């Protein structure tokens, strides 16, 4: 796909991603935004994402993002590019996506069936949607701004280039992006590693109270409504918790349950080995994701949900 060819004849171009945008979603959206602005200076280009977390405060273009809760009054886009998401997970921007004359979908999620948009570029083996943006742009327009955004997206979705989705191509693309010169240690420290004191406190508490099953091959941590209220914590205060659980010795599958509203849990799953396909589990609950990282929402009692997950994961591990 050549994204410029797909959108060059349109005036109003919308770019959007999934709710609770992560580093890849933000990097891909803003990277593509700066690329298209360069190639189509006369076009009206908009980025629609829920407000990114505070750790992204210093990245280029962060102030250009529209985070309105309702777009029904907006004039329709001519073309809408959905990144790193299926339409259902786009939140308020779904309205603009639906009203657009042309829709384009670029994603690396295996659960994306690639039939929703008019033009689809879905490559599950790609490490990140940001890696796919690199594929669809003319490299002669790359600059330090675009490069650092795509690099950030790839770094986030690969756990800074160490998850199994990191391919030789991922590293070649990252190497090429580094050629443009930007402060990558600061970028990755600030957007990926840095934690607030509260985040560290919460992480400690959740690990202290975590539970292990199947001889320690499954670990589950949870933050119920009371916990969240006690610490006056926000969803971003729990970032990285599930990965910390996952790297516990002997763990094949880690689960983090977060009661986002009373009675409704957001569930994050991570697998350390090929014995568990966590995408399969998430899909059964109406969620999605990748073989080793997935998520879903469930309205269920914590103990019931936990038992159910332990049963499903155990079945896969011992199959
Ligand atoms: Mn992604």
Short mmCIF file of C-alpha atoms and ligand atoms in Angstrom, two decimals:
data_model
loop_
_atom_site.label_atom_id
_atom_site.label_comp_id
_atom_site.label_asym_id
_atom_site.label_seq_id
_atom_site.Cartn_x
_atom_site.Cartn_y
_atom_site.Cartn_z
CA UNK A 1 0.00 0.00 0.00
CA UNK A 2 1.07 3.56 -0.74
CA UNK A 3 -0.89 5.70 1.70
CA UNK A 4 -0.24 8.89 -0.27
CA UNK A 5 -1.85 7.38 -3.39
CA UNK A 6 -4.85 6.31 -1.30
CA UNK A 7 -5.59 9.75 0.13
CA UNK A 8 -4.06 12.34 -2.23
CA UNK A 9 -7.32 13.30 -3.94
CA UNK A 10 -9.15 14.06 -0.68
CA UNK A 11 -9.42 17.31 1.26
CA UNK A 12 -10.50 16.24 4.76
CA UNK A 13 -8.43 13.40 6.17
CA UNK A 14 -9.09 11.87 9.59
CA UNK A 15 -6.70 9.60 11.49
CA UNK A 16 -7.84 7.66 14.55
CA UNK A 17 -6.89 4.76 16.79
CA UNK A 18 -8.24 2.70 19.65
CA UNK A 19 -9.57 3.89 22.99
CA UNK A 20 -6.95 4.20 25.75
CA UNK A 21 -4.31 4.83 23.07
CA UNK A 22 -0.91 3.23 23.73
CA UNK A 23 2.51 4.26 22.47
CA UNK A 24 2.10 2.44 19.17
CA UNK A 25 -1.31 3.91 18.48
CA UNK A 26 -0.12 7.43 19.32
CA UNK A 27 3.20 7.09 17.45
CA UNK A 28 1.57 5.66 14.33
CA UNK A 29 -1.17 8.30 14.30
CA UNK A 30 1.13 11.29 14.77
CA UNK A 31 3.85 9.85 12.54
CA UNK A 32 1.35 9.44 9.72
CA UNK A 33 -0.09 12.89 10.48
CA UNK A 34 3.28 14.63 10.01
CA UNK A 35 3.99 12.60 6.88
CA UNK A 36 0.68 13.47 5.25
CA UNK A 37 1.01 17.12 6.23
CA UNK A 38 4.31 17.22 4.39
CA UNK A 39 2.92 15.56 1.28
CA UNK A 40 -0.47 17.27 1.26
CA UNK A 41 0.08 20.76 2.68
CA UNK A 42 -3.30 21.95 1.36
CA UNK A 43 -5.33 19.16 2.96
CA UNK A 44 -7.11 19.38 6.31
CA UNK A 45 -5.70 16.57 8.41
CA UNK A 46 -6.97 15.67 11.87
CA UNK A 47 -5.89 13.17 14.52
CA UNK A 48 -8.61 11.79 16.81
CA UNK A 49 -7.52 9.92 19.93
CA UNK A 50 -8.58 9.79 23.54
CA UNK A 51 -6.28 11.99 25.59
CA UNK A 52 -2.86 10.28 25.80
CA UNK A 53 -1.31 9.68 29.22
CA UNK A 54 0.97 12.25 30.82
CA UNK A 55 4.09 10.30 29.85
CA UNK A 56 3.54 11.42 26.25
CA UNK A 57 3.50 15.11 27.18
CA UNK A 58 6.71 15.98 25.32
CA UNK A 59 6.32 14.11 22.04
CA UNK A 60 5.90 16.13 18.83
CA UNK A 61 2.33 16.80 17.73
CA UNK A 62 0.71 15.90 21.05
CA UNK A 63 -1.08 19.28 21.02
CA UNK A 64 -2.67 18.53 17.61
CA UNK A 65 -4.72 15.60 18.90
CA UNK A 66 -8.49 16.00 19.11
CA UNK A 67 -9.92 14.27 22.18
CA UNK A 68 -13.53 15.45 22.05
CA UNK A 69 -16.21 13.17 23.44
CA UNK A 70 -18.64 13.73 20.60
CA UNK A 71 -18.07 14.41 16.89
CA UNK A 72 -21.66 14.37 15.66
CA UNK A 73 -21.54 18.11 14.92
CA UNK A 74 -18.36 17.80 12.88
CA UNK A 75 -18.39 18.02 9.11
CA UNK A 76 -17.70 14.56 7.70
CA UNK A 77 -14.20 13.46 6.72
CA UNK A 78 -13.58 12.53 3.10
CA UNK A 79 -11.31 9.72 4.16
CA UNK A 80 -10.71 8.17 7.58
CA UNK A 81 -7.67 6.07 8.42
CA UNK A 82 -8.12 3.72 11.39
CA UNK A 83 -4.81 2.69 12.96
CA UNK A 84 -4.03 -0.16 15.35
CA UNK A 85 -7.71 -0.91 15.88
CA UNK A 86 -10.96 -2.41 14.72
CA UNK A 87 -13.69 0.22 14.26
CA UNK A 88 -15.61 -0.88 17.38
CA UNK A 89 -12.68 0.13 19.59
CA UNK A 90 -12.41 3.66 18.22
CA UNK A 91 -14.60 5.34 20.80
CA UNK A 92 -16.14 8.68 19.89
CA UNK A 93 -14.28 8.92 16.56
CA UNK A 94 -16.23 5.92 15.27
CA UNK A 95 -18.93 8.40 14.26
CA UNK A 96 -16.49 10.17 11.91
CA UNK A 97 -15.18 6.87 10.60
CA UNK A 98 -18.71 5.72 9.74
CA UNK A 99 -19.55 8.98 7.95
CA UNK A 100 -16.33 9.10 5.89
CA UNK A 101 -16.58 8.57 2.14
CA UNK A 102 -13.57 6.26 2.18
CA UNK A 103 -12.18 4.17 5.03
CA UNK A 104 -8.69 2.73 5.40
CA UNK A 105 -7.52 0.27 8.04
CA UNK A 106 -3.87 -0.30 8.95
CA UNK A 107 -3.30 -2.74 11.80
CA UNK A 108 -1.20 -5.62 13.11
CA UNK A 109 -3.76 -7.18 15.48
CA UNK A 110 -4.45 -10.80 14.61
CA UNK A 111 -8.07 -10.36 15.70
CA UNK A 112 -8.58 -7.64 13.07
CA UNK A 113 -10.42 -9.44 10.31
CA UNK A 114 -9.50 -6.75 7.80
CA UNK A 115 -12.90 -6.60 6.18
CA UNK A 116 -14.32 -3.55 7.87
CA UNK A 117 -12.67 -0.83 5.85
CA UNK A 118 -12.71 -0.23 2.10
CA UNK A 119 -8.93 -0.50 1.96
CA UNK A 120 -7.13 -2.77 4.42
CA UNK A 121 -3.49 -3.30 5.26
CA UNK A 122 -3.45 -5.81 8.10
CA UNK A 123 -0.19 -7.63 8.79
CA UNK A 124 -0.35 -9.69 12.02
CA UNK A 125 3.35 -10.55 11.92
CA UNK A 126 4.35 -6.89 12.10
CA UNK A 127 5.59 -5.80 15.52
CA UNK A 128 3.56 -2.61 15.58
CA UNK A 129 1.25 -0.49 13.49
CA UNK A 130 4.08 2.06 13.50
CA UNK A 131 6.21 -0.50 11.63
CA UNK A 132 3.43 -0.72 9.03
CA UNK A 133 3.34 3.06 8.67
CA UNK A 134 7.00 2.85 7.72
CA UNK A 135 5.95 0.40 4.96
CA UNK A 136 3.32 2.65 3.44
CA UNK A 137 5.23 5.94 3.28
CA UNK A 138 7.78 7.26 0.82
CA UNK A 139 11.04 7.15 2.80
CA UNK A 140 12.40 10.26 1.09
CA UNK A 141 9.94 12.29 3.21
CA UNK A 142 11.11 10.84 6.52
CA UNK A 143 12.55 13.29 9.03
CA UNK A 144 13.50 13.29 12.72
CA UNK A 145 9.94 14.10 13.83
CA UNK A 146 8.28 11.27 11.91
CA UNK A 147 11.15 8.89 12.69
CA UNK A 148 10.97 9.35 16.45
CA UNK A 149 7.19 8.84 16.51
CA UNK A 150 7.41 5.58 14.58
CA UNK A 151 10.40 4.46 16.64
CA UNK A 152 8.44 5.16 19.82
CA UNK A 153 5.48 3.13 18.56
CA UNK A 154 7.67 0.15 17.72
CA UNK A 155 9.60 0.39 20.98
CA UNK A 156 6.38 0.39 23.00
CA UNK A 157 4.72 -2.56 21.28
CA UNK A 158 7.89 -4.67 21.45
CA UNK A 159 8.76 -3.86 25.08
CA UNK A 160 11.72 -1.90 23.71
CA UNK A 161 12.60 -4.57 21.16
CA UNK A 162 12.56 -7.67 23.31
CA UNK A 163 9.10 -9.30 22.92
CA UNK A 164 8.82 -12.19 20.47
CA UNK A 165 7.12 -9.93 17.92
CA UNK A 166 10.50 -8.22 17.34
CA UNK A 167 11.63 -9.43 13.93
CA UNK A 168 14.87 -8.79 12.04
CA UNK A 169 12.79 -6.41 9.93
CA UNK A 170 11.63 -4.57 13.06
CA UNK A 171 15.25 -3.91 13.98
CA UNK A 172 16.17 -2.90 10.43
CA UNK A 173 13.33 -0.38 10.39
CA UNK A 174 14.32 0.88 13.85
CA UNK A 175 17.93 1.21 12.71
CA UNK A 176 16.87 3.23 9.69
CA UNK A 177 14.74 5.51 11.87
CA UNK A 178 17.69 6.12 14.22
CA UNK A 179 19.61 7.52 11.24
CA UNK A 180 17.45 10.65 11.45
CA UNK A 181 18.88 11.58 14.82
CA UNK A 182 16.67 12.13 17.86
CA UNK A 183 17.08 11.75 21.60
CA UNK A 184 15.91 8.13 21.83
CA UNK A 185 17.11 7.41 25.40
CA UNK A 186 15.06 10.33 26.72
CA UNK A 187 12.08 9.46 24.50
CA UNK A 188 11.93 5.87 25.73
CA UNK A 189 12.72 6.67 29.37
CA UNK A 190 9.99 9.28 29.50
CA UNK A 191 7.26 7.47 27.55
CA UNK A 192 8.01 3.85 28.49
CA UNK A 193 10.05 3.31 31.66
CA UNK A 194 9.34 6.30 33.87
CA UNK A 195 6.89 5.66 36.69
CA UNK A 196 5.35 8.00 39.19
CA UNK A 197 5.85 7.23 42.85
CA UNK A 198 2.18 6.22 43.07
CA UNK A 199 2.61 3.77 40.18
CA UNK A 200 5.49 2.10 41.98
CA UNK A 201 3.51 1.91 45.23
CA UNK A 202 0.55 0.34 43.43
CA UNK A 203 2.77 -2.13 41.62
CA UNK A 204 4.24 -3.23 44.95
CA UNK A 205 0.83 -3.72 46.52
CA UNK A 206 -0.54 -5.74 43.61
CA UNK A 207 2.48 -8.04 43.57
CA UNK A 208 2.26 -8.53 47.35
CA UNK A 209 -1.38 -9.59 47.01
CA UNK A 210 -1.04 -11.60 43.80
CA UNK A 211 -2.15 -15.23 43.64
CA UNK A 212 -0.45 -18.15 41.88
CA UNK A 213 -2.04 -21.26 40.40
CA UNK A 214 -0.91 -24.47 38.71
CA UNK A 215 2.43 -24.61 40.57
CA UNK A 216 3.13 -20.98 39.86
CA UNK A 217 2.65 -21.21 36.10
CA UNK A 218 -0.28 -18.79 36.30
CA UNK A 219 -0.19 -15.54 38.25
CA UNK A 220 -3.10 -13.20 38.81
CA UNK A 221 -3.04 -9.71 40.24
CA UNK A 222 -6.07 -7.52 40.77
CA UNK A 223 -7.10 -4.02 41.68
CA UNK A 224 -10.71 -3.92 42.77
CA UNK A 225 -12.86 -0.83 43.08
CA UNK A 226 -12.00 -0.31 46.74
CA UNK A 227 -8.25 -0.54 46.01
CA UNK A 228 -8.53 1.99 43.18
CA UNK A 229 -10.50 4.42 45.37
CA UNK A 230 -8.09 4.03 48.30
CA UNK A 231 -5.15 5.15 46.15
CA UNK A 232 -7.24 7.55 44.06
CA UNK A 233 -5.59 5.79 41.11
CA UNK A 234 -6.23 6.34 37.40
CA UNK A 235 -6.00 3.70 34.70
CA UNK A 236 -2.55 4.91 33.67
CA UNK A 237 -1.29 4.24 37.19
CA UNK A 238 -1.58 0.51 36.40
CA UNK A 239 0.49 0.49 33.24
CA UNK A 240 3.22 -2.14 33.26
CA UNK A 241 1.70 -4.12 36.14
CA UNK A 242 0.81 -7.14 34.00
CA UNK A 243 4.28 -7.26 32.47
CA UNK A 244 5.91 -7.18 35.88
CA UNK A 245 3.71 -10.13 36.91
CA UNK A 246 4.67 -11.96 33.71
CA UNK A 247 8.42 -11.90 34.33
CA UNK A 248 8.02 -13.80 37.61
CA UNK A 249 10.07 -17.02 37.56
CA UNK A 250 8.04 -20.01 36.40
CA UNK A 251 5.10 -17.97 35.09
CA UNK A 252 3.68 -18.91 31.69
CA UNK A 253 0.63 -16.70 31.83
CA UNK A 254 -0.02 -13.50 33.78
CA UNK A 255 -3.36 -11.85 34.33
CA UNK A 256 -4.15 -8.42 35.66
CA UNK A 257 -7.73 -7.56 36.57
CA UNK A 258 -8.72 -3.94 37.01
CA UNK A 259 -12.23 -2.96 38.13
CA UNK A 260 -12.69 0.01 35.81
CA UNK A 261 -16.23 0.59 37.04
CA UNK A 262 -18.12 -1.15 39.82
CA UNK A 263 -18.66 -4.75 38.71
CA UNK A 264 -16.81 -4.40 35.40
CA UNK A 265 -13.25 -5.67 35.07
CA UNK A 266 -10.72 -4.80 32.43
CA UNK A 267 -8.60 -7.91 32.01
CA UNK A 268 -5.06 -7.91 30.57
CA UNK A 269 -3.39 -11.19 29.68
CA UNK A 270 0.25 -11.90 28.89
CA UNK A 271 1.86 -15.20 27.92
CA UNK A 272 5.53 -16.08 28.33
CA UNK A 273 5.52 -19.21 26.22
CA UNK A 274 3.78 -20.75 23.23
CA UNK A 275 1.82 -23.03 25.57
CA UNK A 276 -0.79 -20.31 26.00
CA UNK A 277 -2.61 -18.37 23.29
CA UNK A 278 -4.12 -15.47 25.19
CA UNK A 279 -5.80 -14.01 22.08
CA UNK A 280 -8.05 -17.10 22.06
CA UNK A 281 -9.10 -16.48 25.65
CA UNK A 282 -9.76 -12.78 25.08
CA UNK A 283 -11.87 -13.48 22.00
CA UNK A 284 -14.09 -15.83 24.04
CA UNK A 285 -14.87 -12.86 26.29
CA UNK A 286 -15.47 -10.52 23.34
CA UNK A 287 -12.02 -8.92 23.45
CA UNK A 288 -8.97 -9.27 21.22
CA UNK A 289 -5.25 -8.92 20.84
CA UNK A 290 -2.23 -11.02 20.08
CA UNK A 291 -1.08 -14.56 20.91
CA UNK A 292 1.06 -13.29 23.80
CA UNK A 293 -0.79 -10.11 24.77
CA UNK A 294 -4.52 -9.59 24.81
CA UNK A 295 -7.35 -8.02 26.75
CA UNK A 296 -11.08 -7.82 27.30
CA UNK A 297 -13.75 -6.34 29.56
CA UNK A 298 -16.03 -8.55 31.67
CA UNK A 299 -18.97 -7.80 33.91
CA UNK A 300 -18.52 -10.55 36.46
CA UNK A 301 -17.68 -11.12 40.10
CA UNK A 302 -13.91 -11.10 40.65
CA UNK A 303 -13.69 -14.61 42.14
CA UNK A 304 -15.88 -16.06 39.37
CA UNK A 305 -13.85 -14.38 36.65
CA UNK A 306 -10.61 -15.49 38.26
CA UNK A 307 -11.77 -19.12 38.52
CA UNK A 308 -12.92 -19.09 34.92
CA UNK A 309 -9.60 -17.71 33.68
CA UNK A 310 -7.56 -20.17 35.74
CA UNK A 311 -9.62 -22.99 34.25
CA UNK A 312 -9.21 -21.80 30.65
CA UNK A 313 -5.50 -21.08 30.97
CA UNK A 314 -4.81 -24.37 32.78
CA UNK A 315 -6.60 -26.25 30.03
CA UNK A 316 -4.26 -24.71 27.44
CA UNK A 317 -1.09 -25.25 29.47
CA UNK A 318 -1.84 -28.88 30.27
CA UNK A 319 -3.31 -29.78 26.85
MN1 LIG B 1 -0.09 -1.83 18.25
#
